[in-house]
Short mmCIF file of C-alpha atoms and ligand atoms in Angstrom, two decimals:
data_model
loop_
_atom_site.label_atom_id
_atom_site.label_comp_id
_atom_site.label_asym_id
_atom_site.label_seq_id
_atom_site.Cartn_x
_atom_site.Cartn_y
_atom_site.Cartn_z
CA UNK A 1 0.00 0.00 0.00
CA UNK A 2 1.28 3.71 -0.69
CA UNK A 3 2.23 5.47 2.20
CA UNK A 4 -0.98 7.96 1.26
CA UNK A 5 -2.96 5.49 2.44
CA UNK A 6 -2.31 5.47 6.13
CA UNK A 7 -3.89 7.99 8.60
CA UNK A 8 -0.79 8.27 10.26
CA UNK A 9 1.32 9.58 6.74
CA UNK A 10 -0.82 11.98 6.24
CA UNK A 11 -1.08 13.46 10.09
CA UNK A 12 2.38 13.47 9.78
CA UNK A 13 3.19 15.27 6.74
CA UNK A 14 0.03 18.11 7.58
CA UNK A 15 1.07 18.54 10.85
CA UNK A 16 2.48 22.02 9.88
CA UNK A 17 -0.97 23.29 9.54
CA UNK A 18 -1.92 22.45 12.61
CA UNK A 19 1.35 24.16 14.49
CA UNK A 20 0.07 27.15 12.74
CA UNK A 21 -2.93 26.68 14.41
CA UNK A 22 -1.59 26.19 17.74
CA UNK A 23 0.24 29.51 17.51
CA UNK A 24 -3.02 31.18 16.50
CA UNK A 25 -4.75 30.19 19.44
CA UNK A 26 -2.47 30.66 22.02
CA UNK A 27 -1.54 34.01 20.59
CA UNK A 28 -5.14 34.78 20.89
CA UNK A 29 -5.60 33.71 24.49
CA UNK A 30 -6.41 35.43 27.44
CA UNK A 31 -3.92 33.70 29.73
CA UNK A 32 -3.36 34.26 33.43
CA UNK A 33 -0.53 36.03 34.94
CA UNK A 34 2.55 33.60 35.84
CA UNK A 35 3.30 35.97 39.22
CA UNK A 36 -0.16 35.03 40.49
CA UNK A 37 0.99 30.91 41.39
CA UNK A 38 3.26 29.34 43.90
CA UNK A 39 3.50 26.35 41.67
CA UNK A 40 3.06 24.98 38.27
CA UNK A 41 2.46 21.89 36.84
CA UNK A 42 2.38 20.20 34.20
CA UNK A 43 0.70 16.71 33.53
CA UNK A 44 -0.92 14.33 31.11
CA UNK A 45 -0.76 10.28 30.12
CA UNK A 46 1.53 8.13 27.74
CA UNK A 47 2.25 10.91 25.05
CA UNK A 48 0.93 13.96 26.77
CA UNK A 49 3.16 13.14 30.03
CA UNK A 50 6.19 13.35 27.98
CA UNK A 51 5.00 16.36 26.57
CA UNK A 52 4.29 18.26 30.30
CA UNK A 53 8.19 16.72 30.82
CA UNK A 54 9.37 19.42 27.75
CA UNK A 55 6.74 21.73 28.75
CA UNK A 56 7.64 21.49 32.53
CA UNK A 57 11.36 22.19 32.02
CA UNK A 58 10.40 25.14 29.08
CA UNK A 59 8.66 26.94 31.43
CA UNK A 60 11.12 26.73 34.07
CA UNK A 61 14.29 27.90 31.37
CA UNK A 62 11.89 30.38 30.42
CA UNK A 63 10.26 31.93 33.18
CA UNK A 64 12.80 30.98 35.81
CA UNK A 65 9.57 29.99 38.30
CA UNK A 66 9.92 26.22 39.54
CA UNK A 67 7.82 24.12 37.28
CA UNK A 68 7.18 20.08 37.07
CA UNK A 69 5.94 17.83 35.61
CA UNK A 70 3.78 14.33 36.56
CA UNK A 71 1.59 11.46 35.47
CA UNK A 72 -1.66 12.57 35.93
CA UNK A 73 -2.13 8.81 37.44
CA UNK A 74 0.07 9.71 40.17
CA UNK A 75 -1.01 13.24 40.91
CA UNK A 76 -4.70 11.37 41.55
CA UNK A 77 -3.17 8.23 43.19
CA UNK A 78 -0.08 9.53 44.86
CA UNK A 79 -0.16 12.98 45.12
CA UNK A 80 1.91 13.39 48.06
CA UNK A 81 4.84 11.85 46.20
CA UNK A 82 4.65 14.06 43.55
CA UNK A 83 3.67 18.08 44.67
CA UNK A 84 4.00 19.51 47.24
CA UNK A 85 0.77 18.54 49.76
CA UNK A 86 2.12 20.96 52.97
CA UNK A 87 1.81 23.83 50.30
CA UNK A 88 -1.75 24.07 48.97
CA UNK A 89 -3.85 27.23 49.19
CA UNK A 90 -4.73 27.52 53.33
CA UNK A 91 -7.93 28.90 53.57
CA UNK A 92 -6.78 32.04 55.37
CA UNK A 93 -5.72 32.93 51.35
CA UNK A 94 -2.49 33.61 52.99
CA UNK A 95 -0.62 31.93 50.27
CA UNK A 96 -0.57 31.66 45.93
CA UNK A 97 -2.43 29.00 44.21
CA UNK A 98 -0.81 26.59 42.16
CA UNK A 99 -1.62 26.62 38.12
CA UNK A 100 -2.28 22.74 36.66
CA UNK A 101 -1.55 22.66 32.90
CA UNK A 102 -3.80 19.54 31.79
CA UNK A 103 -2.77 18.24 28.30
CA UNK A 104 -4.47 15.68 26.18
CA UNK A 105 -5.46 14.64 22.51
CA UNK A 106 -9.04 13.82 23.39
CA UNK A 107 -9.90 15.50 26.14
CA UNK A 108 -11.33 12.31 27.97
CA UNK A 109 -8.81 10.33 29.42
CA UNK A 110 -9.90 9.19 33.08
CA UNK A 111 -6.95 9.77 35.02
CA UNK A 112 -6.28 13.43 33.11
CA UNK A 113 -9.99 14.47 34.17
CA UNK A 114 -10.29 12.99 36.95
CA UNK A 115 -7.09 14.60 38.69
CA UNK A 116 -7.88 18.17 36.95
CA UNK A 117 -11.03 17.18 38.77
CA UNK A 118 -9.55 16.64 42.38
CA UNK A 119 -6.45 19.11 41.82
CA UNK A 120 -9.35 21.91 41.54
CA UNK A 121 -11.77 21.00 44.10
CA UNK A 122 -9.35 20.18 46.71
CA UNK A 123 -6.34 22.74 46.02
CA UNK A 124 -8.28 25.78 45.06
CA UNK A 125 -5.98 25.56 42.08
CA UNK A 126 -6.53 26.94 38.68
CA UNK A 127 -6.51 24.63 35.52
CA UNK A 128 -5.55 25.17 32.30
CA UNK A 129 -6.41 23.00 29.61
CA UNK A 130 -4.26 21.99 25.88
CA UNK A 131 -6.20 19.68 24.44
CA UNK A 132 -7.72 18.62 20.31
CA UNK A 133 -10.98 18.31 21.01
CA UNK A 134 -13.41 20.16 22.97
CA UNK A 135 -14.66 17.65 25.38
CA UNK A 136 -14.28 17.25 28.92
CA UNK A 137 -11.36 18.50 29.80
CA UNK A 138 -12.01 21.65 27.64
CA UNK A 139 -14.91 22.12 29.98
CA UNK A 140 -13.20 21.81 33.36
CA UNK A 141 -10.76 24.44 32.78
CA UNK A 142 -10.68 27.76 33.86
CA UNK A 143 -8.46 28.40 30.44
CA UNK A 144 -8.72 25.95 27.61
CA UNK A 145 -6.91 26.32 24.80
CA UNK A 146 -8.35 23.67 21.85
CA UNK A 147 -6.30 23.13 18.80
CA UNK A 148 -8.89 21.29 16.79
CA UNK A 149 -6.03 21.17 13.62
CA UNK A 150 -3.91 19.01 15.86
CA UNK A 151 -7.04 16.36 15.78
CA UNK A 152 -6.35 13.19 14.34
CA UNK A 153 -7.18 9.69 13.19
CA UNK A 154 -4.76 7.56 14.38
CA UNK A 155 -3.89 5.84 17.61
CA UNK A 156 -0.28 6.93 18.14
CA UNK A 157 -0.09 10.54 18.37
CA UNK A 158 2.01 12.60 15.74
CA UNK A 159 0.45 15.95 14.49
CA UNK A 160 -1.47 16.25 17.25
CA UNK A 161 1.22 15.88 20.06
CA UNK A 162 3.05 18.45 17.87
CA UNK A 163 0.36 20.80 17.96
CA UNK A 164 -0.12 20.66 21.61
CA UNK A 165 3.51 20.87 21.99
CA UNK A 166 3.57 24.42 20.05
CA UNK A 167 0.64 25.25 21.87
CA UNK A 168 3.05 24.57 25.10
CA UNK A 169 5.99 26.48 23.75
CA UNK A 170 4.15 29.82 23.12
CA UNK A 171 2.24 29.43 26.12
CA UNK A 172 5.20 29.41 28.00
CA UNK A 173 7.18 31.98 26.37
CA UNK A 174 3.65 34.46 26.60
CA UNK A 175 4.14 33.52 30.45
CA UNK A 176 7.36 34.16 30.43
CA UNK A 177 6.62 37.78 28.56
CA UNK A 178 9.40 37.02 25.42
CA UNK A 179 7.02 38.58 22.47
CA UNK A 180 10.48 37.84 20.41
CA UNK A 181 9.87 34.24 20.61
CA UNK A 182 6.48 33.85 19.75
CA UNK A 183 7.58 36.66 16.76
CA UNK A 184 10.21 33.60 16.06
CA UNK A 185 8.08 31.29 16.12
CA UNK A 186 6.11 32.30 12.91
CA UNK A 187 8.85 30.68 10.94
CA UNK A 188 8.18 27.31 12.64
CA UNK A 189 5.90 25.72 9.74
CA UNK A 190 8.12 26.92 6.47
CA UNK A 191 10.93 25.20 8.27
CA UNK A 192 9.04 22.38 9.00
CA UNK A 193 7.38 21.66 5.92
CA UNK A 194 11.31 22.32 4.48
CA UNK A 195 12.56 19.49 6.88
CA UNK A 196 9.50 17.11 5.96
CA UNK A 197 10.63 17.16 1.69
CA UNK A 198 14.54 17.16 2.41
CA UNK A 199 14.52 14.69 5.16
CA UNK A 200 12.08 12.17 4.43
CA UNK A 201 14.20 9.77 2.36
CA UNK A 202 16.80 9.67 5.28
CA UNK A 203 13.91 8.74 7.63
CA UNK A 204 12.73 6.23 5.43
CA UNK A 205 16.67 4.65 5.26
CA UNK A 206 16.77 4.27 8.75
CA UNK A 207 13.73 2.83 9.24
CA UNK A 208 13.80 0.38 6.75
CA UNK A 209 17.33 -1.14 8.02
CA UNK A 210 15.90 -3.96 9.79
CA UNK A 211 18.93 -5.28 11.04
CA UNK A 212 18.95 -2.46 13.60
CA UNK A 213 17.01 -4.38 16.44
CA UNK A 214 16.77 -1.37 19.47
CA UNK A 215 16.72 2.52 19.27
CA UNK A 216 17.82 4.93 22.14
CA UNK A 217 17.21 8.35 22.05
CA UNK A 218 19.36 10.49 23.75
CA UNK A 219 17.99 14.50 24.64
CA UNK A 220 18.96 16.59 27.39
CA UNK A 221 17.00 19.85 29.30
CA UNK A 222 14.06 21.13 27.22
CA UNK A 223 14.54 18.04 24.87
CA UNK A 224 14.63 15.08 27.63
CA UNK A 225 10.35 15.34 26.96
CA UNK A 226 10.95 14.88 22.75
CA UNK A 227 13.37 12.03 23.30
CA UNK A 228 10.76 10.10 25.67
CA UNK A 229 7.74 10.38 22.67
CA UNK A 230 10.25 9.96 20.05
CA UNK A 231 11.26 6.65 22.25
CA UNK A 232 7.03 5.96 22.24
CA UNK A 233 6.18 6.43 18.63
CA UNK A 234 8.97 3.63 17.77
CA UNK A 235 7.81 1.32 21.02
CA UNK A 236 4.05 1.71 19.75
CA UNK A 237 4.66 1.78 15.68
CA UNK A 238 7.17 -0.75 15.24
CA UNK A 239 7.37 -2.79 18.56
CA UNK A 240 10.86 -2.74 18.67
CA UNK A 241 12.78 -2.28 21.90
CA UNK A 242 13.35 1.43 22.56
CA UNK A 243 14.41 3.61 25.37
CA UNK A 244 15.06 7.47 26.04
CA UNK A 245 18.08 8.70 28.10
CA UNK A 246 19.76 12.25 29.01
CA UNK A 247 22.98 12.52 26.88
CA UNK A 248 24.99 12.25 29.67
CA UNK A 249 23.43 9.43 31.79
CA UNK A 250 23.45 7.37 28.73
CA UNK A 251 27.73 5.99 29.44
CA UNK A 252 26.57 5.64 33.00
CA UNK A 253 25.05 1.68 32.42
CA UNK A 254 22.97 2.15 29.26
CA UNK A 255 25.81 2.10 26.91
CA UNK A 256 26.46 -1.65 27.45
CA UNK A 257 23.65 -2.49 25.45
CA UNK A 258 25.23 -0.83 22.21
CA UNK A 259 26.30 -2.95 19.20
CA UNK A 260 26.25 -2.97 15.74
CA UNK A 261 22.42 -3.34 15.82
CA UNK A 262 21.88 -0.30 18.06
CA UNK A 263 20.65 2.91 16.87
CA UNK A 264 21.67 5.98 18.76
CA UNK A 265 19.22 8.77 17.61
CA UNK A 266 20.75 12.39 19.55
CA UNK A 267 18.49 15.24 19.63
CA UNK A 268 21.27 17.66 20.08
CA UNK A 269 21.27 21.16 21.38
CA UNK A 270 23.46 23.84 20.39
CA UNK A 271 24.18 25.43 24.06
CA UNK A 272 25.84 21.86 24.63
CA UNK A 273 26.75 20.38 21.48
CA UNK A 274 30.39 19.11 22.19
CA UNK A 275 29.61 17.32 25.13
CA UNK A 276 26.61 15.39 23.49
CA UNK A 277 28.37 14.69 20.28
CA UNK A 278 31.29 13.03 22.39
CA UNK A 279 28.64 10.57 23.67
CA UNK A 280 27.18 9.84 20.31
CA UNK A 281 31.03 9.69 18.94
CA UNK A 282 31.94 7.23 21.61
CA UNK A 283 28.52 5.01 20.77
CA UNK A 284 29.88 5.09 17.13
CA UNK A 285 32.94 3.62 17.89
CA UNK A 286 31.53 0.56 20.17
CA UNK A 287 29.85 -0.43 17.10
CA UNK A 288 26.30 1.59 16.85
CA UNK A 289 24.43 3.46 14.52
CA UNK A 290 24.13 6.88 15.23
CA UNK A 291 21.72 9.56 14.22
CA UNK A 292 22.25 13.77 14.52
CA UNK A 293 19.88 16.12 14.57
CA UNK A 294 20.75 19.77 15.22
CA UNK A 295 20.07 22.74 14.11
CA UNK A 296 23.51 22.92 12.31
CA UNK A 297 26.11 20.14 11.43
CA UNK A 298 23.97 16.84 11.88
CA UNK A 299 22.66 14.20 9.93
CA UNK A 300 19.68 16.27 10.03
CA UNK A 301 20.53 19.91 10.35
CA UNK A 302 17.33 22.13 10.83
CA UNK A 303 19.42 25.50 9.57
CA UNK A 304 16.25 27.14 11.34
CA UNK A 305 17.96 30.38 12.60
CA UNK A 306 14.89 30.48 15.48
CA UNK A 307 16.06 30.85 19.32
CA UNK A 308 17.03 27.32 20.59
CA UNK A 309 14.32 27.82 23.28
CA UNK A 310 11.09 27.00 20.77
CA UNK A 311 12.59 25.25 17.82
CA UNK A 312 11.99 21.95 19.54
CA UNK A 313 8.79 20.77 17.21
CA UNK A 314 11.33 20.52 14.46
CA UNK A 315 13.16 17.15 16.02
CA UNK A 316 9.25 15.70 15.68
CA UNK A 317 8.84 14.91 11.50
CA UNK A 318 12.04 13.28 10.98
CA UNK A 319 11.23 10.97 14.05
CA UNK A 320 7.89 10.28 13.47
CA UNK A 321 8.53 9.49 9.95
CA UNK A 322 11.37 7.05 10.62
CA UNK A 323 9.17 5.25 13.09
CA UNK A 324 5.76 5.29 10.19
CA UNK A 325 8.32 3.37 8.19
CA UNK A 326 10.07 0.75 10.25
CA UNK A 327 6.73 -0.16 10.99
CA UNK A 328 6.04 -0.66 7.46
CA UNK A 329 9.32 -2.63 6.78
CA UNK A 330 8.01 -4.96 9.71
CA UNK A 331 4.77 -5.76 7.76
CA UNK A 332 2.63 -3.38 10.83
CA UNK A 333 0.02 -1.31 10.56
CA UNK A 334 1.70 2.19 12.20
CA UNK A 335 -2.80 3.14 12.26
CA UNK A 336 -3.52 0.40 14.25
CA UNK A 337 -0.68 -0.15 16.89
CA UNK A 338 -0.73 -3.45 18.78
CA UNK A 339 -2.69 -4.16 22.15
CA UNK A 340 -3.83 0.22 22.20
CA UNK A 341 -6.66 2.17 21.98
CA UNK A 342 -6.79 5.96 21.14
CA UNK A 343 -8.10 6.73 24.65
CA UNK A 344 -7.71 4.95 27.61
CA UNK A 345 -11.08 5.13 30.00
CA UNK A 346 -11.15 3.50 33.32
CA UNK A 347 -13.52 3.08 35.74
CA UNK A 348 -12.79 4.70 38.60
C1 F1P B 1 -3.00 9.70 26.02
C2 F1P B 1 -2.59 8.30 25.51
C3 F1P B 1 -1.77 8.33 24.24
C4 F1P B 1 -1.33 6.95 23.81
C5 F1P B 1 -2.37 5.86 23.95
C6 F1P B 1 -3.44 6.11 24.95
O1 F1P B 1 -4.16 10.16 25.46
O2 F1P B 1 -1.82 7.73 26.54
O3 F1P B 1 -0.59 9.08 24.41
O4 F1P B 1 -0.82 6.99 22.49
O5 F1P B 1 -2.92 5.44 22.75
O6 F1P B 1 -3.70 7.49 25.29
P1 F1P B 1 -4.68 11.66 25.63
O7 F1P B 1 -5.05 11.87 27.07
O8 F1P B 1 -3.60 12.58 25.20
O9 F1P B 1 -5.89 11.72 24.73
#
């Protein structure tokens, strides 16, 4: 079957439409004031964790106010593990809120709702919502911010985690009151769409090489969150072993795994680019595969000229695309990934 013909292709390739969107909705927000909360977090499940991990640390780079990130499963199960419990609002008012950013696809995944749910009634704590769809989530919070180009057909997200995750970025930088980085990230889409024609063929090459058997990828700070979902869309496309790991902590234990059937993908930065090529130089010569991708000098080099801070999408396309077509090589269907569901719904 031609590529075309899969839901997940074509979410893929449009997904610069929908960052466009993003950016039009959160530019046209009324957001709350970042000085007004103690605390902020960020959570979600499977895909939309990861992405309140990159959120989580944006916000904190950006706006230099402590921000974290959690499972929404264990903010409703074991909250006191993950915030901090001593903390919440006392009713004497004598102390800030706390701001919960609540981010999924659908809107309607139990433990997402139910702990915006709890976090509001029993923390006096605002909620913010980045979601696709207008659904229940959308309703719940006191800000919602619905990127209905990010929706999708497919199980594994791709254009619409990319969506939300632009959604994230200029959120945070509005927080963070840097107009020159939302201005930046206008050029987001061109550059995308640019990556998605020149890149494609190299995605498709190291997807295809089936004698490649498990895939780390390796991302540091503000790209720790990318490398988790990049590590997810290959576990869930192409059931093939796959792990994510900071740069550095990947030569303390991880590394004994590499051989000449490993593939070491790096999402590099530029702030630290020496010390994270080293790693992926030393994984090289113990016999793996390696993968770059930078904005300059790489195996894929963005050459993106926008602040380091929000050109994060652009690691997504190349990643997702490598992972749509491993899963092909493997005789899968990357639409219909094995043992999931597009939402997960519990009763409880
Ligand atoms: C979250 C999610 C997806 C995952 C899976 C089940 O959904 O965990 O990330 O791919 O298929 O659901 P959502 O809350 O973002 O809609």
């Amino acid at each position: 079957m031609p590529p075309e013909n899969y839901a997940t292709y074509r979410e893929i390739k449009s997904q610069t439409e929908a960052w466009r969107n993003a950016l039009a909705v959160v530019n046209g927000a009324l957001l709350p004031d970042a000085t007004r909360y103690e605390q902020i977090i960020f959570t979600g499940c499977g895909s939309t964790y990861y992405l309140s991990l990159a959120a989580a640390a944006l916000y904190q780079e950006l706006t230099g106010c402590a921000a974290c990130a959690v499972p929404a499963s264990e903010l409703l199960l074991n909250p006191q593990t993950v915030v901090q419990v001593g903390r919440a609002a006392s009713p004497k008012g004598d102390n800030l809120p706390s701001l919960l950013v609540a981010i999924s696809r659908s809107g309607t995944t139990t433990e997402t709702v139910k702990a915006g749910e709890k976090f509001k009634a029993e923390r006096h704590a605002d909620v913010l919502v980045i979601t696709n769809y207008d659904t229940t989530l959308a309703n719940l919070g006191d800000v919602s911010l619905v990127i209905t180009g990010g929706q999708e057909e497919s199980v594994a997200q791709t254009r619409s985690f990319a969506s939300m995750y632009v959604a994230a970025n200029a959120f945070c930088a509005r927080l963070a009151g840097r107009r020159d980085l939302l201005d930046a990230m206008n050029k987001l889409p061109e550059t995308g769409d640019w990556l998605i024609s020149h890149y494609e063929a190299f995605a498709k090459e190291i997807g295809e090489s089936l004698d490649s058997d498990r895939f780390y990828f390796l991302g540091s700070g503000i790209r720790y969150g990318l490398a988790c979902e990049a590590n997810l869309k290959m576990k869930e496309m192409t059931l093939t072993h796959s792990e994510p790991f900071h740069f550095l902590e990947f030569r303390h234990g991880p590394m004994s795994m590499v051989n000449e059937k490993a593939v070491v993908v790096g999402l590099l930065s530029e702030s630290n680019f020496s010390h994270e090529q080293a790693v992926l130089n030393e994984m090289h010569a113990l016999g793996g595969k390696t993968v770059a991708l930078a904005e300059l000098d790489a195996d894929v080099s963005f050459e993106s000229r926008i602040p380091e801070s929000v050109r994060g999408v652009l690691y997504l396309p190349v990643l997702q695309l490598m992972a749509f077509y491993r899963s092909l090589a493997k005789g899968l269907n990357p639409d219909r990934p094995k043992n999931l569901t597009a939402v997960v719904q519990l009763d409880m």
